[in-house]
XYZ file of C-alpha atoms in Angstrom:
533
model
C -26.350 131.173 321.571
C -29.285 128.791 321.614
C -31.742 128.663 324.502
C -31.817 128.155 328.240
C -33.559 124.814 328.488
C -31.226 122.038 327.477
C -28.474 122.102 324.902
C -28.765 122.406 321.146
C -26.694 120.133 318.887
C -23.509 121.809 317.756
C -23.852 122.569 314.065
C -21.553 123.902 311.404
C -23.973 126.796 310.874
C -23.342 128.031 314.404
C -19.653 128.481 313.693
C -20.238 131.039 310.978
C -19.169 134.572 311.844
C -21.971 136.746 313.153
C -21.720 140.339 311.929
C -24.325 143.036 312.233
C -24.030 143.818 308.532
C -25.179 140.325 307.568
C -21.724 138.786 307.294
C -20.427 140.070 303.959
C -19.954 143.803 304.304
C -23.299 144.938 302.895
C -24.699 148.068 304.536
C -27.940 148.644 302.622
C -30.677 146.307 301.446
C -30.423 147.464 297.826
C -26.767 146.384 297.673
C -27.651 142.707 298.048
C -29.898 142.853 294.980
C -27.991 145.234 292.743
C -24.639 143.478 293.093
C -26.010 140.953 290.574
C -26.427 143.714 287.992
C -22.618 143.727 287.858
C -21.847 140.013 288.140
C -24.810 138.490 286.225
C -26.552 141.424 284.511
C -28.566 139.302 282.070
C -29.883 136.839 284.659
C -33.649 137.081 285.269
C -34.433 138.970 288.471
C -38.137 139.715 288.560
C -41.186 138.544 286.646
C -44.538 140.300 286.866
C -47.218 139.028 284.539
C -45.820 138.672 281.027
C -42.736 140.810 281.646
C -39.370 139.794 283.079
C -36.670 142.200 284.281
C -33.028 141.133 284.196
C -30.814 142.230 287.076
C -29.429 144.980 284.849
C -32.966 146.142 284.033
C -33.932 145.974 287.702
C -30.944 148.162 288.593
C -31.979 150.667 285.925
C -35.532 150.730 287.296
C -34.239 151.307 290.811
C -32.159 154.242 289.562
C -35.220 155.626 287.757
C -37.310 155.337 290.922
C -34.521 156.932 292.969
C -34.326 159.848 290.529
C -38.094 160.292 290.833
C -37.912 160.339 294.630
C -35.008 162.756 294.556
C -36.956 164.963 292.163
C -39.929 165.208 294.525
C -37.730 166.250 297.421
C -36.938 162.999 299.238
C -33.636 163.282 301.107
C -31.429 161.053 303.255
C -33.152 160.473 306.591
C -36.618 161.178 305.199
C -39.520 158.791 305.469
C -41.287 158.054 302.209
C -44.574 156.197 302.535
C -45.171 153.632 299.793
C -48.789 152.538 299.363
C -49.186 149.608 296.993
C -49.263 145.891 296.362
C -46.705 143.392 295.138
C -45.200 144.325 291.808
C -42.110 145.576 290.026
C -42.874 149.204 290.877
C -43.141 148.591 294.617
C -39.975 146.466 294.534
C -38.050 149.196 292.722
C -39.221 151.934 295.085
C -38.282 149.955 298.205
C -34.756 149.522 296.856
C -34.692 153.128 295.644
C -35.466 154.421 299.136
C -32.525 152.399 300.400
C -30.402 153.838 297.599
C -31.173 157.369 298.896
C -30.666 156.508 302.593
C -34.377 157.179 303.103
C -36.732 155.015 305.138
C -39.573 153.286 303.286
C -42.830 153.212 305.242
C -44.506 150.145 303.759
C -48.269 150.248 303.577
C -50.412 147.630 301.864
C -53.033 149.299 299.707
C -55.709 146.944 300.977
C -55.817 148.681 304.338
C -58.912 150.750 305.058
C -58.688 154.511 304.359
C -58.815 155.498 308.021
C -55.994 153.046 308.823
C -53.813 154.527 306.090
C -54.579 158.043 307.309
C -53.777 157.172 310.911
C -50.448 155.624 309.954
C -49.546 158.531 307.693
C -50.256 160.951 310.515
C -48.115 158.929 312.907
C -45.019 158.495 310.708
C -45.193 162.033 309.237
C -43.585 161.180 305.868
C -41.881 163.676 303.564
C -43.916 162.254 300.673
C -46.543 159.579 300.093
C -46.151 157.633 296.850
C -48.997 155.447 295.577
C -48.074 152.565 293.250
C -51.314 152.631 291.270
C -50.324 150.725 288.130
C -51.373 147.281 289.367
C -53.542 148.152 292.365
C -57.071 149.583 292.163
C -56.944 149.995 295.940
C -53.797 152.118 295.724
C -55.462 154.191 293.012
C -58.489 154.744 295.271
C -56.218 155.945 298.080
C -54.420 158.266 295.642
C -57.686 159.757 294.352
C -58.887 160.345 297.888
C -55.603 162.139 298.669
C -55.769 164.126 295.394
C -52.293 162.862 294.514
C -50.717 163.832 291.191
C -50.115 161.124 288.597
C -46.857 160.418 286.746
C -45.747 157.663 284.378
C -42.324 156.092 284.879
C -41.745 154.068 281.705
C -41.698 150.355 282.557
C -42.711 151.016 286.185
C -46.067 152.362 285.039
C -48.183 154.977 286.766
C -47.382 156.283 290.224
C -49.127 159.025 292.176
C -47.485 161.447 294.554
C -48.999 163.249 297.510
C -48.029 166.811 298.526
C -44.614 167.690 299.927
C -44.549 167.728 303.723
C -41.971 170.443 304.330
C -42.256 170.164 308.110
C -41.295 166.471 308.223
C -38.162 166.053 310.332
C -35.400 163.703 309.148
C -34.136 160.746 311.149
C -30.395 160.365 311.849
C -28.311 158.595 309.197
C -24.973 157.175 310.326
C -23.975 155.437 307.110
C -23.944 152.032 308.817
C -26.136 148.959 308.477
C -27.871 150.018 311.713
C -29.660 152.885 309.984
C -33.423 152.662 309.659
C -34.436 150.804 306.470
C -38.204 150.388 306.723
C -41.146 151.083 308.981
C -43.823 148.376 309.021
C -46.998 149.009 310.974
C -48.449 145.999 312.703
C -51.933 144.814 311.749
C -55.061 145.777 313.646
C -57.895 148.240 313.364
C -57.976 149.587 316.914
C -55.542 151.355 319.193
C -52.518 153.469 318.472
C -50.463 152.438 315.409
C -47.223 150.593 316.152
C -44.501 151.385 313.657
C -41.839 148.686 313.825
C -38.402 150.128 313.063
C -36.335 147.628 311.080
C -32.700 148.373 310.336
C -30.819 147.361 307.222
C -28.935 144.895 309.442
C -32.186 143.157 310.411
C -33.227 142.553 306.802
C -29.742 141.725 305.530
C -29.428 139.031 308.182
C -32.658 137.337 307.092
C -31.615 137.421 303.446
C -28.358 135.789 304.376
C -30.174 133.098 306.369
C -32.302 132.269 303.334
C -29.167 131.607 301.315
C -27.440 129.727 304.103
C -30.231 127.628 305.612
C -32.764 127.417 302.783
C -29.960 127.070 300.207
C -31.324 129.555 297.715
C -29.166 129.830 294.602
C -29.344 131.714 291.287
C -31.226 128.910 289.504
C -34.174 129.122 291.902
C -37.535 130.538 290.862
C -39.436 131.858 293.865
C -43.194 132.408 294.005
C -43.859 135.806 295.583
C -47.456 136.018 296.791
C -46.644 137.097 300.340
C -46.901 140.903 300.535
C -43.537 142.648 300.515
C -45.182 145.331 302.646
C -45.040 142.755 305.469
C -41.954 141.347 307.086
C -42.040 137.718 305.900
C -42.605 138.698 302.284
C -40.026 141.483 302.522
C -37.229 139.805 304.463
C -37.484 136.143 303.449
C -39.101 136.101 299.998
C -38.052 139.450 298.489
C -34.765 139.830 300.375
C -33.754 136.185 300.197
C -34.436 135.852 296.470
C -32.415 138.910 295.498
C -29.652 138.078 297.967
C -29.240 134.754 296.149
C -29.415 136.242 292.655
C -32.498 134.120 291.965
C -35.722 134.982 290.094
C -38.824 136.297 291.857
C -42.248 135.658 290.304
C -44.195 138.408 292.023
C -47.998 138.583 292.127
C -50.167 141.353 293.635
C -52.138 138.979 295.825
C -52.711 135.263 296.331
C -55.200 133.539 294.044
C -55.311 129.779 294.372
C -56.000 129.039 290.682
C -53.249 131.399 289.523
C -50.846 129.872 292.023
C -51.580 126.349 290.775
C -51.027 127.502 287.180
C -47.706 129.125 288.068
C -46.460 126.002 289.850
C -47.299 123.932 286.789
C -45.970 126.186 284.021
C -43.293 128.553 285.373
C -40.885 126.081 286.915
C -41.374 127.438 290.437
C -38.844 125.842 292.782
C -39.665 127.610 296.056
C -42.961 128.626 297.601
C -43.410 130.226 300.998
C -46.799 131.272 302.282
C -49.212 131.546 305.155
C -50.815 128.266 306.290
C -54.131 129.515 304.878
C -52.568 129.637 301.398
C -51.516 125.997 301.609
C -54.923 125.028 303.021
C -56.652 126.657 300.052
C -54.237 125.023 297.610
C -54.970 121.580 299.092
C -58.713 122.244 298.888
C -58.333 123.401 295.268
C -56.543 120.145 294.456
C -59.625 118.143 295.414
C -61.345 119.264 292.225
C -58.446 120.463 290.040
C -55.156 118.788 289.173
C -52.147 120.499 290.752
C -48.680 119.810 289.349
C -45.392 121.323 290.464
C -42.646 119.526 288.528
C -39.727 121.641 289.793
C -40.871 122.532 293.300
C -38.135 121.649 295.796
C -38.917 123.651 298.929
C -42.140 124.749 300.621
C -42.476 126.571 303.923
C -45.230 128.116 306.006
C -44.990 131.076 308.324
C -46.775 134.165 309.549
C -49.397 132.174 311.454
C -49.545 128.862 313.364
C -49.693 125.740 311.249
C -51.707 122.683 312.170
C -51.180 119.005 311.482
C -54.034 118.767 308.976
C -52.717 121.525 306.709
C -49.232 120.047 306.935
C -50.426 116.532 306.084
C -52.664 117.691 303.219
C -49.891 119.812 301.706
C -47.301 117.072 301.931
C -49.752 114.644 300.316
C -50.247 117.160 297.504
C -46.478 117.437 296.953
C -45.081 113.927 297.543
C -41.503 113.853 298.731
C -41.560 117.418 300.096
C -41.785 118.502 303.721
C -43.844 121.562 304.535
C -41.253 123.367 306.591
C -42.274 125.667 309.381
C -40.912 128.820 310.920
C -41.692 131.466 313.458
C -41.220 135.196 313.533
C -43.110 138.425 313.893
C -42.808 141.927 312.564
C -40.633 142.961 315.491
C -38.306 140.010 315.130
C -38.602 138.735 311.549
C -37.602 135.054 311.448
C -36.463 133.720 314.812
C -36.849 129.953 314.368
C -36.895 127.683 311.321
C -37.052 123.955 310.767
C -33.971 122.724 308.937
C -33.704 121.061 305.536
C -31.594 118.255 306.973
C -33.911 117.774 309.965
C -37.494 117.696 308.614
C -40.228 117.651 311.236
C -43.383 115.577 311.253
C -44.917 117.695 314.036
C -45.892 121.369 314.333
C -42.593 122.585 315.765
C -41.308 125.849 314.302
C -37.788 124.462 314.535
C -34.712 125.697 316.322
C -33.421 129.224 316.773
C -31.520 130.687 313.828
C -27.745 131.025 314.193
C -26.958 133.964 316.447
C -30.433 133.967 318.037
C -30.978 133.262 321.742
C -34.291 132.261 323.283
C -35.648 131.951 326.811
C -39.011 131.276 328.446
C -40.201 133.358 331.393
C -43.311 133.126 333.545
C -45.622 136.014 334.469
C -43.241 137.018 337.269
C -40.265 137.140 334.913
C -38.720 133.930 336.247
C -37.330 131.095 334.065
C -39.849 128.380 333.255
C -38.907 124.804 334.258
C -37.862 122.446 331.469
C -40.849 121.357 329.406
C -43.070 124.147 330.706
C -44.938 126.871 328.860
C -43.887 130.506 329.182
C -43.558 133.781 327.341
C -40.934 133.571 324.631
C -38.119 136.132 324.805
C -35.526 136.479 322.051
C -32.481 138.442 321.088
C -30.524 138.378 317.887
C -29.473 140.259 314.750
C -33.025 140.570 313.401
C -34.726 142.108 316.449
C -36.182 145.540 315.742
C -34.723 148.858 316.810
C -38.004 149.719 318.565
C -41.415 151.256 317.911
C -41.290 154.537 316.041
C -41.953 157.546 318.261
C -43.166 155.308 321.096
C -40.433 154.930 323.719
C -42.874 153.744 326.393
C -44.087 150.798 324.332
C -40.530 150.062 323.223
C -39.404 149.912 326.864
C -42.226 147.478 327.656
C -41.032 144.833 325.191
C -37.297 145.555 324.782
C -35.124 145.095 327.856
C -31.492 145.646 328.739
C -29.173 143.353 326.862
C -31.341 143.364 323.742
C -33.986 140.902 324.953
C -37.366 141.214 323.220
C -40.649 139.889 324.620
C -42.557 138.286 321.758
C -45.651 138.023 323.994
C -46.167 134.576 322.501
C -46.494 131.462 324.644
C -44.191 128.581 323.804
C -42.386 125.528 325.080
C -38.908 124.352 324.086
C -37.847 120.710 324.078
C -34.471 119.358 325.136
C -33.093 119.644 321.585
C -34.043 123.294 321.240
C -37.125 122.774 319.096
C -39.735 125.465 319.729
C -43.479 124.839 319.881
C -45.722 127.915 319.778
C -48.770 127.525 322.020
C -50.463 130.863 321.397
C -50.495 134.578 322.130
C -50.380 135.736 325.742
C -53.269 138.117 325.064
C -55.262 135.392 323.251
C -55.219 133.024 326.233
C -58.792 132.145 327.240
C -59.646 131.492 330.911
C -62.668 129.194 330.828
C -64.025 127.917 334.136
C -60.673 128.555 335.778
C -58.771 126.562 333.145
C -56.309 127.894 330.566
C -57.464 127.342 326.987
C -54.909 127.877 324.237
C -56.828 128.762 321.037
C -54.246 127.070 318.824
C -54.993 123.687 320.374
C -58.714 124.079 319.677
C -58.032 125.336 316.146
C -55.828 122.319 315.405
C -58.609 119.988 316.547
C -61.215 121.781 314.441
C -58.998 121.849 311.358
C -58.685 118.077 311.509
C -62.382 117.744 310.566
C -62.702 117.038 306.816
C -65.296 119.810 306.344
C -63.128 122.534 307.923
C -60.590 124.414 305.801
C -59.516 126.976 308.378
C -60.586 128.102 311.856
C -60.042 130.806 314.459
C -60.874 130.590 318.147
C -61.404 133.583 320.454
C -62.706 134.238 323.953
C -65.904 136.087 324.811
C -66.290 137.604 328.261
C -69.048 136.105 330.383
C -70.391 136.783 333.859
C -67.591 134.962 335.701
C -65.581 133.276 332.978
C -64.835 133.365 329.259
C -66.680 131.415 326.600
C -64.702 129.642 323.884
C -66.080 130.741 320.494
C -64.963 129.353 317.138
C -65.198 130.661 313.578
C -64.710 128.239 310.687
C -64.206 128.390 306.952
C -65.834 125.299 305.432
C -65.220 123.178 302.369
C -67.563 124.259 299.578
C -71.120 122.887 299.832
C -70.544 121.377 303.288
C -72.355 122.523 306.434
C -71.788 120.132 309.350
C -74.136 120.390 312.331
C -72.848 121.775 315.617
C -73.431 118.379 317.251
C -71.237 116.706 314.638
C -68.340 119.071 315.265
C -68.794 118.845 319.029
C -68.709 115.054 318.876
C -65.608 115.228 316.709
C -63.913 117.550 319.196
C -65.021 115.353 322.093
C -62.534 112.716 320.986
C -59.685 115.218 320.801
C -59.925 117.912 323.460
C -61.275 118.250 327.007
C -64.837 119.504 327.592
C -63.771 122.927 328.903
C -61.849 123.577 325.665
C -64.766 122.897 323.337
C -66.419 125.943 321.741
C -69.746 127.008 323.163
C -70.688 128.426 319.755
C -69.311 127.853 316.238
C -69.887 130.300 313.373
C -69.349 129.541 309.689
C -67.944 132.243 307.396
C -67.274 132.225 303.663
C -63.809 133.603 304.469
C -62.221 134.471 307.794
C -61.050 138.102 307.961
C -57.332 138.117 307.224
C -54.549 140.630 306.754
C -52.862 140.647 303.336
C -50.183 138.275 304.652
C -52.779 135.652 305.599
C -52.947 136.277 309.351
C -56.446 135.976 310.814
C -57.600 139.269 312.327
C -58.889 137.977 315.655
C -59.525 141.486 316.950
C -62.109 141.875 314.221
C -63.800 138.628 315.251
C -63.851 139.776 318.875
C -65.403 143.077 317.823
C -68.088 141.244 315.882
C -68.958 139.181 318.956
C -68.909 142.135 321.329
C -71.171 144.186 319.082
C -73.376 141.235 318.040
C -72.766 142.400 314.482
C -72.090 139.321 312.372
C -73.849 139.595 309.012
C -71.157 137.457 307.351
C -71.256 134.693 309.961
C -73.833 131.936 310.398
C -74.161 130.179 313.739
C -74.118 126.408 313.394
C -77.077 124.670 315.024
């Protein structure tokens, strides 16, 4: 275990037994949550708005959702597509699908109609269920599909699409290696990629949250990250219920609501995308933010920069903004440790049972200290891409090694530093430009909340182009930002053009959609962007 560039300190965590079922005999993701309905039935499990479900009530809701699915023809091995946003209903239906040995295809309702249609066509589900009670977007999808409405007591309204009698079932072995969920990666172009995650993958991450993040039943976890995406599902949703803690679930992130929850609901744990913490720090400039019980904060899902880290830690004195790295295909691969807080932007060391290596473009090991493509293998690596063996074979190799297609370096102690995406690398004037480095420099400017850097093809090279989200009422001149960058990065790395946007286009989990920015540039269609002069 560990990596191939130097040795990692021997830790007690590495001596723990590594079992595919997550280490304690669980075979299904619902078992980790519903065990508390037996041991601590009255303990609070889930809060949505003004209502709180105990673990006993959560178990009853899961059984009600399972009975509904069974009644509409969902069988073991079927795929049931769940279109919705964070809430008690979506939580219950995810666990209910597990209860029936069905696979939940998780689809955030905020996707565009054509994206939802394309994914539905690809996964060929037995049924599509729309959780419309707390999501106008889910209701719009349901109306477009002419789905039939039902009311399930405390779970509210759900809508059901027609029965797909031709949908074939997937094999069910009765082990933790059965398919638990399909999550389709973000993007608006190209063929959909359905990431097949087994129960074992998700159970492992829940166990790591208890072991390394020390979740316990007294914790109150803020759940703004979408549970239709892997970080929200595996770490927030799975980790909270694995620990028997309480999840405060919200449909989507709103900075004012988040600040209110931290102040009044005794939130002890908050995990989010770096953009969420950036917005919270900006909010604090004009509004008081108090979090009297907060004990742990962590960012993930997108690269973090030093400015966001510093601003967040200043907002919450005494706390370290921990970092981590993963992706849909591999969930969490690296985390910083509670007993080894980092002052830099490292994503920490590999999780117990995870191995890492860096390879160059020819597939050869990268010398110590060098940058290469990050390969990983471990208990949380996906089974493959659904109905796409060719793409699966491209990224999964013999021995279980998975190519993350991210560029990284690893120091002598095993700490990983993400440099950027292989496909995002910009070749400018013959030099390699890593967008993350430029974004970190831009984000250090006091007027910049958030930034994204992409390449634009030129006659013989690529231009570096930046998009920025600015602090309210501030509009720095291009020359000011260029001068600022001149002290921090080399001339060939500096953006040729910088565009200001009210909000960068992001997926529901806070990841900037760079493909959309590239499309805007290629088509010269940027009504929401203003070029700085």
